[in-house]
XYZ file of C-alpha atoms in Angstrom:
682
model
C 170.505 11.478 47.778
C 168.727 8.155 48.293
C 166.693 7.613 51.441
C 169.153 5.043 52.790
C 171.984 7.589 52.508
C 170.054 9.773 54.978
C 169.960 7.101 57.708
C 172.362 6.849 60.646
C 172.218 3.830 62.969
C 174.236 4.745 66.036
C 174.754 3.677 69.630
C 175.750 5.710 72.666
C 178.273 3.651 74.660
C 180.473 4.415 77.659
C 181.627 3.553 81.145
C 178.932 3.826 83.809
C 178.236 7.417 84.918
C 179.997 9.020 81.936
C 176.680 10.614 80.953
C 175.384 8.472 78.060
C 171.706 8.840 78.883
C 172.082 12.567 79.573
C 173.711 12.984 76.140
C 170.846 10.999 74.585
C 168.250 13.101 76.408
C 169.763 16.312 75.013
C 169.907 14.837 71.514
C 166.189 14.069 71.742
C 165.405 17.555 73.034
C 167.418 19.541 70.486
C 166.043 17.475 67.587
C 162.467 18.105 68.752
C 161.789 14.456 69.596
C 160.865 15.467 73.149
C 159.815 18.869 74.480
C 160.981 18.664 78.071
C 164.336 17.428 79.345
C 164.176 14.717 81.988
C 167.186 14.184 84.237
C 168.643 10.780 85.107
C 169.143 11.728 88.759
C 165.443 12.635 89.021
C 164.359 9.328 87.454
C 162.711 11.200 84.577
C 164.968 10.459 81.590
C 162.915 9.284 78.595
C 165.237 6.398 77.728
C 165.459 5.050 81.303
C 161.846 3.879 81.299
C 162.115 0.798 83.553
C 161.165 1.275 87.202
C 164.511 -0.227 88.231
C 166.390 2.293 86.050
C 164.477 5.234 87.493
C 165.032 4.068 91.077
C 168.767 3.463 90.667
C 169.631 6.218 88.199
C 171.400 3.783 85.840
C 170.643 2.288 82.437
C 169.851 -1.427 82.574
C 168.446 -2.255 79.155
C 169.318 -0.880 75.727
C 166.559 1.481 74.569
C 165.955 2.488 70.944
C 164.582 5.702 69.502
C 164.477 7.616 66.211
C 164.796 11.348 65.567
C 165.508 13.694 62.675
C 168.485 16.035 62.320
C 169.686 17.909 59.237
C 167.187 16.055 57.030
C 168.531 12.681 58.225
C 166.805 9.939 60.236
C 168.929 8.863 63.183
C 168.157 5.507 64.820
C 169.809 5.669 68.237
C 170.311 3.011 70.908
C 171.223 4.133 74.430
C 173.139 1.298 76.106
C 174.011 0.446 79.739
C 177.432 1.213 81.184
C 177.419 -1.307 84.043
C 179.404 -4.458 83.322
C 176.557 -6.723 84.512
C 174.562 -5.636 81.450
C 177.348 -5.675 78.875
C 175.353 -8.098 76.676
C 173.081 -5.123 75.892
C 176.099 -3.298 74.442
C 177.303 -6.416 72.618
C 174.063 -7.123 70.793
C 173.480 -3.438 70.017
C 176.932 -2.936 68.480
C 176.384 -6.123 66.470
C 173.708 -4.376 64.394
C 174.749 -0.705 64.522
C 176.726 1.155 61.864
C 178.436 3.712 64.112
C 178.900 4.695 67.731
C 179.397 7.742 69.919
C 181.750 6.788 72.751
C 181.262 9.092 75.731
C 184.131 9.751 78.145
C 184.001 11.627 81.437
C 186.183 14.748 81.282
C 187.491 13.953 84.753
C 187.484 10.131 84.782
C 188.838 9.706 81.245
C 189.303 6.165 79.979
C 187.814 3.872 82.631
C 187.574 0.056 82.721
C 184.201 -0.243 80.992
C 185.387 2.352 78.449
C 187.998 -0.204 77.397
C 185.378 -2.963 77.281
C 182.965 -1.094 75.000
C 185.857 0.123 72.839
C 187.007 -3.463 72.341
C 183.433 -4.495 71.536
C 183.293 -1.786 68.870
C 186.633 -3.049 67.514
C 185.242 -6.598 67.418
C 182.364 -5.566 65.157
C 184.423 -2.940 63.259
C 182.102 -0.098 64.204
C 183.311 3.400 63.205
C 183.064 5.821 66.104
C 183.449 9.388 67.277
C 184.401 10.360 70.823
C 182.647 12.910 73.021
C 184.459 14.110 76.141
C 181.555 14.933 78.442
C 181.388 16.675 81.832
C 183.911 19.349 80.908
C 182.323 21.448 83.665
C 183.405 19.004 86.389
C 186.272 19.733 88.781
C 189.394 18.036 87.412
C 188.135 17.872 83.806
C 191.065 17.877 81.367
C 190.359 17.512 77.632
C 193.993 17.007 76.635
C 194.546 14.295 79.231
C 191.477 12.343 78.078
C 192.614 12.547 74.440
C 196.010 11.221 75.544
C 194.398 8.314 77.403
C 192.326 7.413 74.326
C 195.591 7.179 72.400
C 197.657 5.382 75.046
C 195.139 3.112 76.781
C 192.884 2.260 73.842
C 195.529 2.212 71.112
C 193.350 4.534 69.019
C 194.236 7.522 66.850
C 192.143 10.391 68.264
C 191.935 13.608 66.232
C 190.446 16.513 68.214
C 188.258 18.653 65.963
C 187.403 21.038 68.804
C 189.136 22.520 71.807
C 187.246 23.665 74.901
C 186.764 27.283 75.907
C 187.547 27.156 79.611
C 187.209 24.171 81.915
C 185.539 23.140 85.137
C 183.312 26.001 86.410
C 184.565 28.233 83.589
C 183.684 25.890 80.704
C 181.674 28.015 78.250
C 181.902 26.420 74.821
C 184.173 25.137 72.069
C 186.377 26.290 69.220
C 185.603 24.469 65.955
C 189.005 23.696 64.415
C 187.575 23.147 60.920
C 185.861 26.524 60.601
C 187.945 28.342 63.229
C 184.760 29.643 64.783
C 183.899 29.680 68.475
C 180.557 28.768 70.031
C 179.332 29.358 73.554
C 176.214 28.282 75.419
C 174.436 29.966 78.307
C 173.460 26.637 79.871
C 169.725 27.316 79.535
C 168.164 24.480 77.570
C 166.159 26.778 75.282
C 169.079 29.004 74.261
C 170.841 28.217 70.963
C 174.643 28.314 70.701
C 176.108 31.768 70.105
C 178.862 32.193 67.532
C 181.614 34.470 68.816
C 185.145 35.444 67.887
C 187.785 33.072 69.185
C 189.010 34.525 72.533
C 192.409 36.192 72.165
C 194.069 33.893 74.702
C 192.872 30.850 72.732
C 193.844 32.001 69.238
C 197.373 30.582 69.348
C 196.344 27.232 70.994
C 193.527 26.925 68.441
C 195.880 27.512 65.502
C 198.310 24.936 66.904
C 195.483 22.440 67.431
C 194.211 23.019 63.874
C 197.714 22.479 62.512
C 197.988 19.219 64.501
C 194.602 18.106 63.137
C 195.645 18.797 59.537
C 198.985 17.030 60.004
C 197.196 13.993 61.452
C 194.839 13.934 58.445
C 197.734 14.403 56.016
C 199.377 11.278 57.431
C 196.228 9.297 56.576
C 194.806 10.959 53.455
C 196.835 11.516 50.286
C 194.604 14.300 48.961
C 195.073 16.305 52.154
C 198.808 15.539 52.166
C 199.282 16.886 48.625
C 197.418 20.147 49.297
C 199.140 20.589 52.648
C 202.653 20.075 51.265
C 201.990 22.357 48.296
C 200.685 25.092 50.578
C 197.164 25.117 49.102
C 194.218 26.270 51.203
C 192.239 23.448 52.746
C 188.511 24.113 52.689
C 186.063 22.969 55.359
C 184.632 20.540 52.774
C 188.124 19.065 52.222
C 188.628 18.532 55.946
C 185.153 17.047 56.487
C 185.617 14.639 53.590
C 188.982 13.520 54.977
C 187.600 13.109 58.513
C 184.720 11.040 57.190
C 187.116 8.874 55.189
C 189.454 8.129 58.108
C 186.511 7.481 60.449
C 184.896 4.981 58.079
C 188.253 3.262 57.511
C 188.787 2.846 61.302
C 192.112 4.697 61.118
C 191.124 7.668 63.284
C 188.483 8.920 65.703
C 187.224 12.534 65.687
C 187.018 13.922 69.236
C 184.542 16.554 70.452
C 183.747 17.898 73.906
C 180.968 19.456 75.949
C 178.776 19.194 79.012
C 175.475 17.468 78.338
C 174.073 18.264 81.781
C 174.746 21.981 81.199
C 173.335 21.770 77.621
C 176.668 22.582 75.986
C 178.138 20.942 72.885
C 175.218 18.775 71.761
C 174.417 20.462 68.419
C 178.003 20.072 67.101
C 177.917 16.435 68.243
C 174.737 15.839 66.223
C 176.375 17.460 63.207
C 179.390 15.171 63.640
C 177.115 12.105 63.685
C 175.754 13.144 60.283
C 179.106 14.263 58.860
C 181.396 11.429 59.965
C 179.450 8.294 60.878
C 178.320 5.964 58.076
C 175.002 5.487 56.365
C 174.049 1.820 55.801
C 174.981 2.315 52.135
C 178.555 3.254 53.130
C 179.208 -0.200 54.538
C 179.962 -3.404 52.607
C 177.136 -5.871 51.913
C 176.195 -8.159 54.791
C 177.603 -11.696 54.571
C 175.740 -14.859 55.562
C 175.518 -18.395 54.292
C 172.979 -20.700 52.710
C 171.635 -22.997 55.462
C 171.321 -25.859 52.986
C 174.692 -25.681 51.203
C 176.847 -23.544 53.553
C 177.776 -21.363 50.585
C 178.492 -17.706 51.328
C 175.715 -15.258 50.402
C 175.761 -11.462 50.377
C 172.894 -9.008 50.621
C 173.264 -5.396 49.501
C 171.725 -2.631 51.633
C 168.841 -1.936 49.293
C 165.099 -2.585 49.322
C 165.221 -4.488 46.021
C 167.369 -7.305 47.486
C 165.701 -10.263 49.257
C 164.856 -9.699 52.903
C 167.659 -10.145 55.428
C 167.266 -8.925 59.016
C 168.531 -9.870 62.461
C 166.643 -10.138 65.736
C 169.098 -8.463 68.113
C 166.879 -8.109 71.169
C 163.759 -9.698 72.658
C 161.511 -7.800 75.059
C 158.289 -8.823 76.739
C 155.241 -6.603 76.325
C 152.561 -7.705 78.796
C 153.619 -11.315 78.317
C 153.853 -11.061 74.531
C 157.163 -11.295 72.698
C 158.437 -8.203 70.893
C 161.468 -8.605 68.634
C 163.828 -5.739 67.797
C 165.103 -6.002 64.213
C 167.901 -4.520 62.147
C 166.936 -4.769 58.470
C 169.999 -5.209 56.273
C 168.225 -5.671 52.937
C 164.723 -5.908 51.533
C 161.500 -4.726 53.139
C 159.088 -5.942 55.813
C 155.403 -5.088 55.925
C 152.650 -5.556 58.466
C 151.159 -9.039 58.052
C 154.171 -10.342 56.092
C 155.258 -13.968 56.600
C 158.940 -14.407 57.447
C 161.181 -17.443 57.822
C 163.634 -18.505 60.552
C 166.375 -20.633 58.916
C 167.619 -21.844 62.316
C 164.324 -23.484 63.292
C 162.715 -23.863 59.879
C 159.574 -22.142 61.206
C 157.530 -19.341 59.666
C 155.848 -16.505 61.560
C 153.725 -13.586 60.472
C 154.112 -9.974 61.619
C 150.997 -9.018 63.549
C 152.338 -5.494 64.074
C 155.340 -3.461 62.957
C 156.512 -0.707 65.319
C 158.864 2.259 65.521
C 160.202 2.445 69.085
C 160.865 5.398 71.373
C 162.070 3.769 74.619
C 158.896 1.926 75.758
C 156.601 4.010 73.552
C 155.729 2.890 70.045
C 154.280 4.037 66.748
C 152.615 1.683 64.265
C 154.282 1.228 60.897
C 152.959 -0.255 57.685
C 156.385 -0.883 56.182
C 160.125 -0.667 56.954
C 163.049 -0.967 54.594
C 166.770 -1.553 54.360
C 168.754 0.241 57.051
C 165.820 0.591 59.468
C 165.735 -0.518 63.102
C 162.196 -1.458 64.139
C 160.292 -3.847 66.406
C 157.829 -6.539 65.430
C 155.079 -8.490 67.195
C 154.008 -12.008 66.306
C 157.482 -13.558 65.910
C 156.924 -16.363 68.429
C 159.627 -18.705 67.110
C 162.451 -16.168 66.982
C 165.159 -15.603 69.617
C 168.055 -13.164 70.069
C 170.550 -13.613 67.231
C 168.139 -15.263 64.795
C 168.084 -14.315 61.126
C 164.819 -13.206 59.578
C 164.388 -13.776 55.841
C 162.060 -15.138 53.158
C 161.637 -18.895 52.766
C 162.330 -18.638 49.014
C 165.641 -16.826 49.632
C 167.071 -18.177 52.913
C 170.197 -16.722 54.491
C 171.747 -17.347 57.900
C 173.796 -14.645 59.636
C 176.396 -15.235 62.331
C 174.671 -15.301 65.711
C 175.365 -12.909 68.578
C 177.877 -14.141 71.157
C 176.694 -14.320 74.756
C 178.555 -14.325 78.065
C 178.876 -17.035 80.665
C 177.192 -16.315 84.025
C 179.566 -16.183 87.005
C 177.183 -15.916 89.949
C 174.179 -17.959 91.065
C 171.400 -17.762 93.617
C 168.664 -20.105 94.823
C 165.135 -18.754 94.391
C 161.737 -20.078 95.431
C 158.166 -18.773 95.634
C 156.580 -17.888 98.955
C 153.906 -20.513 98.390
C 153.865 -23.760 96.408
C 150.835 -22.509 94.494
C 153.019 -19.826 92.868
C 155.668 -22.272 91.611
C 154.133 -22.523 88.141
C 153.794 -18.730 87.918
C 157.458 -18.320 88.930
C 158.622 -20.834 86.308
C 156.621 -18.981 83.640
C 158.054 -15.584 84.663
C 161.636 -16.902 84.726
C 161.192 -18.415 81.262
C 160.119 -15.013 79.933
C 163.147 -13.321 81.499
C 165.463 -15.962 79.986
C 164.029 -15.166 76.545
C 164.819 -11.486 77.049
C 168.326 -11.877 78.458
C 170.857 -14.334 76.959
C 173.159 -13.946 80.009
C 170.442 -15.011 82.466
C 170.059 -18.768 83.046
C 167.746 -20.930 85.131
C 168.238 -24.563 86.118
C 166.886 -27.074 88.604
C 169.379 -28.570 91.078
C 168.867 -32.341 90.765
C 170.086 -33.027 94.300
C 168.050 -30.423 96.183
C 165.197 -29.680 93.785
C 165.941 -25.950 94.131
C 165.558 -23.469 91.299
C 168.935 -21.807 90.657
C 169.222 -18.535 88.752
C 172.522 -17.458 87.228
C 173.716 -14.071 86.044
C 176.616 -11.713 85.455
C 176.816 -10.185 88.930
C 175.043 -9.256 92.146
C 173.296 -6.263 90.564
C 172.112 -8.377 87.625
C 170.397 -10.907 89.900
C 169.081 -8.145 92.157
C 167.363 -6.552 89.146
C 165.905 -9.927 88.111
C 164.415 -10.483 91.574
C 163.058 -6.934 91.665
C 161.389 -7.429 88.278
C 159.784 -10.649 89.478
C 158.269 -8.747 92.377
C 157.152 -5.636 90.507
C 156.284 -6.909 87.029
C 154.970 -10.364 87.930
C 153.695 -9.715 91.490
C 155.766 -12.603 92.846
C 157.045 -12.443 96.413
C 160.072 -14.715 96.149
C 162.675 -15.872 98.643
C 166.305 -15.872 97.549
C 169.449 -17.403 98.985
C 172.831 -15.768 99.291
C 174.685 -15.236 95.984
C 177.018 -18.115 95.135
C 179.963 -18.285 92.767
C 179.571 -20.368 89.597
C 182.527 -22.783 89.398
C 184.042 -24.767 86.544
C 186.672 -27.511 86.488
C 189.543 -28.625 84.305
C 192.343 -31.231 84.432
C 196.029 -30.986 85.279
C 197.443 -33.798 83.153
C 196.839 -36.319 80.399
C 194.975 -39.604 80.817
C 193.731 -42.396 78.540
C 190.604 -44.401 79.267
C 188.489 -47.050 77.618
C 184.920 -48.133 78.079
C 182.958 -51.046 76.674
C 179.207 -50.691 76.389
C 177.496 -54.085 76.103
C 173.762 -54.691 76.384
C 171.510 -57.523 75.228
C 167.855 -56.958 74.464
C 165.188 -59.246 73.099
C 165.671 -57.720 69.662
C 169.421 -57.108 69.362
C 172.807 -57.069 71.053
C 174.377 -53.622 71.514
C 178.157 -53.362 71.670
C 180.649 -50.508 71.387
C 184.194 -50.040 72.643
C 185.673 -46.541 72.676
C 189.082 -45.331 73.780
C 189.787 -41.658 74.460
C 192.616 -39.402 75.618
C 191.975 -36.314 77.736
C 194.556 -33.508 77.955
C 194.520 -29.893 79.161
C 194.689 -26.929 76.780
C 195.460 -23.287 77.475
C 193.267 -21.362 79.873
C 190.337 -19.768 78.086
C 190.651 -21.950 74.953
C 187.471 -23.864 75.857
C 186.896 -27.506 74.903
C 187.841 -29.411 71.771
C 186.640 -32.878 70.734
C 188.475 -34.526 67.833
C 188.228 -37.921 66.153
C 191.773 -39.233 65.655
C 190.934 -42.944 65.361
C 191.870 -44.683 62.119
C 188.582 -46.131 60.906
C 187.596 -48.000 57.747
C 186.060 -45.929 54.948
C 182.680 -47.593 55.405
C 182.456 -46.797 59.111
C 179.047 -45.132 59.623
C 179.188 -41.345 60.013
C 176.196 -41.507 62.375
C 178.232 -43.560 64.873
C 181.210 -41.169 64.856
C 178.808 -38.255 65.301
C 177.174 -40.071 68.229
C 180.555 -40.688 69.869
C 181.513 -37.022 69.487
C 178.188 -35.964 70.953
C 178.692 -38.390 73.857
C 182.086 -36.858 74.617
C 180.618 -33.344 74.531
C 177.789 -34.394 76.846
C 180.259 -35.855 79.364
C 182.027 -32.487 79.614
C 178.852 -30.895 81.025
C 179.593 -32.427 84.437
C 183.048 -33.488 85.601
C 184.332 -35.436 88.635
C 184.005 -32.378 90.918
C 180.421 -31.768 89.878
C 180.929 -28.777 87.569
C 181.059 -28.198 83.826
C 184.493 -28.951 82.365
C 186.422 -26.455 80.236
C 189.846 -26.017 78.600
C 190.132 -29.742 77.823
C 190.886 -31.609 74.593
C 189.297 -35.001 74.054
C 190.788 -37.226 71.344
C 188.704 -40.247 70.356
C 191.557 -42.621 69.546
C 189.727 -45.882 68.867
C 186.196 -47.079 68.078
C 185.258 -50.759 67.805
C 181.719 -52.038 67.064
C 182.686 -55.646 67.789
C 181.215 -58.304 65.521
C 177.796 -56.711 65.242
C 176.545 -53.672 63.419
C 177.312 -50.151 64.621
C 174.697 -48.704 66.943
C 174.604 -44.951 67.563
C 173.275 -45.188 71.125
C 175.982 -47.660 72.109
C 178.779 -45.413 70.866
C 177.231 -42.366 72.529
C 177.131 -44.162 75.890
C 180.569 -45.773 75.528
C 182.313 -42.534 74.609
C 180.559 -40.597 77.351
C 181.697 -43.083 80.011
C 185.227 -43.278 78.598
C 185.553 -39.485 78.852
C 184.312 -39.523 82.460
C 186.917 -42.167 83.382
C 189.675 -40.174 81.659
C 188.724 -36.960 83.474
C 188.844 -38.740 86.842
C 192.353 -40.000 86.116
C 193.694 -36.722 84.686
C 193.885 -34.785 87.970
C 190.702 -32.676 88.117
C 191.161 -29.072 89.243
C 188.627 -26.527 90.422
C 188.298 -23.291 88.441
C 186.716 -20.170 89.879
C 185.809 -16.849 88.242
C 188.604 -14.301 88.602
C 187.661 -10.645 88.269
C 189.614 -7.714 86.869
C 189.199 -5.072 89.591
C 190.142 -1.406 89.251
C 190.048 0.865 92.297
C 190.483 4.637 91.994
C 191.503 6.115 95.346
C 193.190 9.205 96.817
C 196.940 8.745 97.210
C 196.844 8.766 101.021
C 194.540 5.718 101.070
C 196.537 3.517 98.686
C 198.062 1.425 101.517
C 194.670 0.584 103.052
C 193.154 -0.324 99.673
C 196.080 -2.530 98.626
C 196.163 -4.246 102.017
C 192.458 -5.036 101.736
C 192.872 -6.415 98.208
C 195.744 -8.637 99.375
C 193.542 -10.023 102.151
C 191.023 -10.948 99.453
C 193.692 -13.035 97.669
C 194.023 -10.278 95.079
C 197.064 -10.090 92.824
C 198.082 -6.445 92.332
C 199.042 -5.897 88.695
C 199.325 -2.135 88.296
C 199.306 1.079 90.276
C 199.437 4.363 88.401
C 198.327 7.981 88.642
C 195.228 8.931 86.724
C 193.387 12.231 86.991
C 195.060 13.234 90.252
C 194.261 9.934 91.962
C 195.832 6.489 92.099
C 194.384 3.692 89.982
C 195.039 0.175 91.317
C 194.341 -2.826 89.096
C 194.194 -6.324 90.560
C 192.960 -9.817 89.746
C 190.700 -11.012 92.582
C 188.553 -14.162 93.012
C 184.870 -13.292 92.694
C 183.932 -15.079 95.924
C 186.154 -12.610 97.826
C 184.409 -9.588 96.303
C 180.890 -9.991 97.692
C 179.958 -6.858 99.621
C 183.113 -5.044 98.497
C 181.251 -1.874 97.556
C 180.069 -1.322 101.138
C 183.438 -2.229 102.657
C 185.405 0.031 100.288
C 183.073 2.913 101.080
C 183.647 2.341 104.788
C 187.414 1.898 104.410
C 187.879 5.134 102.441
C 184.966 7.172 103.861
C 183.359 7.172 100.422
C 186.380 8.697 98.662
C 187.262 5.682 96.475
C 185.288 3.843 93.820
C 185.837 0.641 91.904
C 184.772 -1.315 88.840
C 184.868 -5.062 88.380
C 184.742 -7.098 85.165
C 185.017 -10.831 84.578
C 188.506 -11.880 83.455
C 188.498 -15.679 83.196
C 187.978 -18.921 85.085
C 191.253 -19.914 86.713
C 192.676 -22.194 89.380
C 192.496 -20.778 92.932
C 195.850 -20.408 94.661
C 196.558 -23.435 96.770
C 193.588 -25.422 95.464
C 193.621 -29.165 95.087
C 191.465 -31.692 93.293
C 189.094 -31.612 96.253
C 185.915 -29.647 96.145
C 187.316 -26.958 98.478
C 184.471 -24.471 98.268
């Protein structure tokens, strides 16, 4: 077996508080990567190395590590569960080959579970499911499997059933081998193989039969043996499970309790048995930056280098780039090329990461996930290759910030230091933005939520020793138009050297919500009309959409450039840029501008007797109730609520329900507030 066949690149993803980091910690312990288990609630988990993570008991940044299991190298990334840091999940899944999706045995499929599942679907990442916290009151393995099927539209195939539940959860029955394993709960004790308990023999046989039938529906070889009554070996079943996992047609489901040290070894075996090696996946596709022709790179060291920078981190002010190598090799001191910028950088150091700890490497090859120092001209999403064999991969999508806050240093002398620190944080985090307000001169920071900005401010204080003042969080608004309008603008300037003239006519019309902006040239122009002038006009229209009549960026608008006239002179790019920009501004003013605000998808889980109070409170916040259903013995209420009405909701919900309800909130889309007008009614 080739070295690359013994590599697994996996991520641990889940809803917040499902136990991702605890699962990771046990994986590290039982593979010998660490020798003492650290608990998240004590702030001692190896992968939660940031001060902010240890203080809050949550994962904020994706952390990478490598360990060995069953003669395989497993590169693992532990990702955040909080929606404010979903970009960490996005860019991790972009470069990973497989994922372990962790579900809470009591909470089941929760809102962020759906988000990370959809992200895995987006990048076609094969996955296995682990139902964690089977020792918790209310844990129900069958219910969680049902929710994976119904709420996620997946095809879960349980390959284990639990022995007991809640306080009586002891272990699992392996449906492939029909063997039972129990754990004492002590971290040093290995699993004990026992006979399947008598009261579980019939349920286990039924569950095994259901597993085989599910595989027979998807795998012809299993179907033939099953229908002909032949014995199905463990090897047959493993091969079929691997096949359906890699083809995205099914998801093996396991269970356990990471906190009680139960079920981790079978999970590690499943990672090796069912998740892909880099060589199992098709070659990576990119394109030639010069010709736009499609290029492929096979996952082998002999192919030209192709890697992606999927994460930037700052190490004492120096940039460290996390890389996924798809083909070729990198070595310490090697010169690499960035096809986006055309710049070359040289590796000063090559590192294997374990959270914030590192080991020096001389070389890394295809399939590896490593970090590199010295890549000054590279950013998140950039392709790393050789100048003689350039390739450009599709970049990583980011998310639009929905909340802003004014920030300033305590003293004017620290302004330059603050600007430098903010610039470093922007390099690390694609969802964090900084801008200067032209009217007030204030520095405005933007992020994905209150927690996101709170973490940024805390890092400024603790990592950069900056005592900053911050304003109250503010909602980030956008604007659109309600109707169609045509407008024309003539740009005419005389200089000592030449006369500049351009006349442009445009039409502005709304498109569907969430479709973003489109700029199209529909004017009938002569064949010899300069391409540079049409490009300038298009760029002018795009620039005008950055600030509309209400003072916000414009979205969900189509601009058609219907006429371009250079007059009697020669075409001038600057004139057409200015003329088109002004024509678009006039059209937007006449097309009925509308304010758009961020609307959040809110899910509240509450005891049944408190449903009336929770719904009444959501209605007062201009929430639109969309669903109310039972889930895990409680009521789940889903509503669409304007973000500006949700500030401080966590504290108020806790007070309203005496701490018995919890909620999650994710961005849905920018939409028109009820009863809004074209006025800036904020």
